Amino acid sequence: TSTQPVTVSDVPVTPTPPTRPTTLVYEGPSWCQTPADRGLCKVNITRFYYNSVTRKCLPFNYSGCGGNENNFTSKKACRKACKKGFIK
């Protein structure tokens, strides 16, 4: 027996609807959406801030005074305060 080659036109194609991007809504503390703020003093202390665009806690240099509430002593504290704020 011989087999016939199948062309694309012989195969039924069911179009798949485009997938909608998942929209995440942030309902955590509002300060977690503020940018890192170094503050006004002159020392350099490594702290962590929550980046709401990348959804990651990242290090930054804190000056020791001023700044905002998006300022955590550890990555773990940053995650605990901010990361769980996203819902679908």
Coordinates of C-alpha atoms in Angstrom, one line a residue:
T1 CA 0.0 0.0 0.0
S2 CA 1.1 3.5 -0.7
T3 CA 0.4 6.4 1.6
Q4 CA -0.6 9.7 0.2
P5 CA 1.2 12.8 1.5
V6 CA -1.1 15.1 3.4
T7 CA -1.2 18.8 2.5
V8 CA -2.1 21.5 4.9
S9 CA -5.3 22.2 3.0
D10 CA -6.4 18.7 3.8
V11 CA -6.2 19.2 7.6
P12 CA -9.0 21.0 9.3
V13 CA -7.8 23.9 11.3
T14 CA -9.7 25.3 14.3
P15 CA -8.6 28.9 15.0
T16 CA -7.8 29.5 18.6
P17 CA -9.0 32.7 20.2
P18 CA -6.2 35.1 21.3
T19 CA -5.5 34.8 25.0
R20 CA -6.1 37.8 27.1
P21 CA -3.2 39.0 29.2
T22 CA -3.7 38.4 32.9
T23 CA -4.4 41.7 34.6
L24 CA -3.1 41.9 38.1
V25 CA -4.5 44.3 40.6
Y26 CA -2.4 45.5 43.5
E27 CA -4.2 45.6 46.9
G28 CA -1.2 45.7 49.2
P29 CA 0.1 48.7 51.1
S30 CA 0.2 51.8 48.9
W31 CA 3.8 52.6 49.9
C32 CA 4.9 49.4 48.1
Q33 CA 4.1 51.2 44.8
T34 CA 6.3 54.2 45.6
P35 CA 9.8 54.3 44.1
A36 CA 12.9 53.9 46.2
D37 CA 13.8 57.1 48.0
R38 CA 17.4 57.5 49.1
G39 CA 16.6 60.2 51.6
L40 CA 18.6 63.3 52.6
C41 CA 21.6 62.2 54.7
K42 CA 25.0 61.2 53.6
V43 CA 25.6 57.6 54.7
N44 CA 25.1 54.5 52.5
I45 CA 23.0 51.8 54.1
T46 CA 21.9 48.8 52.0
R47 CA 18.1 48.5 52.2
F48 CA 15.4 46.9 50.1
Y49 CA 12.5 48.4 48.3
Y50 CA 9.6 46.8 46.4
N51 CA 9.6 47.4 42.7
S52 CA 5.9 47.1 41.7
V53 CA 6.7 46.8 38.0
T54 CA 9.1 43.8 38.3
R55 CA 7.3 42.6 41.4
K56 CA 10.7 42.1 43.1
C57 CA 12.4 43.4 46.2
L58 CA 15.6 45.1 45.1
P59 CA 18.5 46.6 47.0
F60 CA 19.1 50.3 47.1
N61 CA 21.4 52.7 49.1
Y62 CA 19.5 54.5 51.9
S63 CA 21.1 57.6 53.3
G64 CA 20.0 57.1 56.9
C65 CA 17.3 59.7 57.1
G66 CA 14.2 60.8 55.2
G67 CA 12.9 58.7 52.3
N68 CA 9.6 56.9 52.3
E69 CA 8.0 53.7 53.7
N70 CA 9.1 51.6 50.8
N71 CA 12.3 50.9 52.8
F72 CA 13.0 47.5 54.4
T73 CA 16.0 46.2 56.3
S74 CA 15.8 42.8 54.6
K75 CA 14.5 41.3 51.4
K76 CA 12.4 39.0 53.5
A77 CA 10.7 41.9 55.3
C78 CA 10.1 43.6 51.9
R79 CA 8.5 40.4 50.5
K80 CA 6.3 39.9 53.5
A81 CA 5.0 43.5 53.4
C82 CA 4.5 43.9 49.7
K83 CA 4.7 40.8 47.5
K84 CA 1.4 39.2 48.5
G85 CA -0.6 42.3 47.5
F86 CA -1.2 41.2 43.9
I87 CA -4.5 39.5 43.1
K88 CA -6.0 38.5 39.7

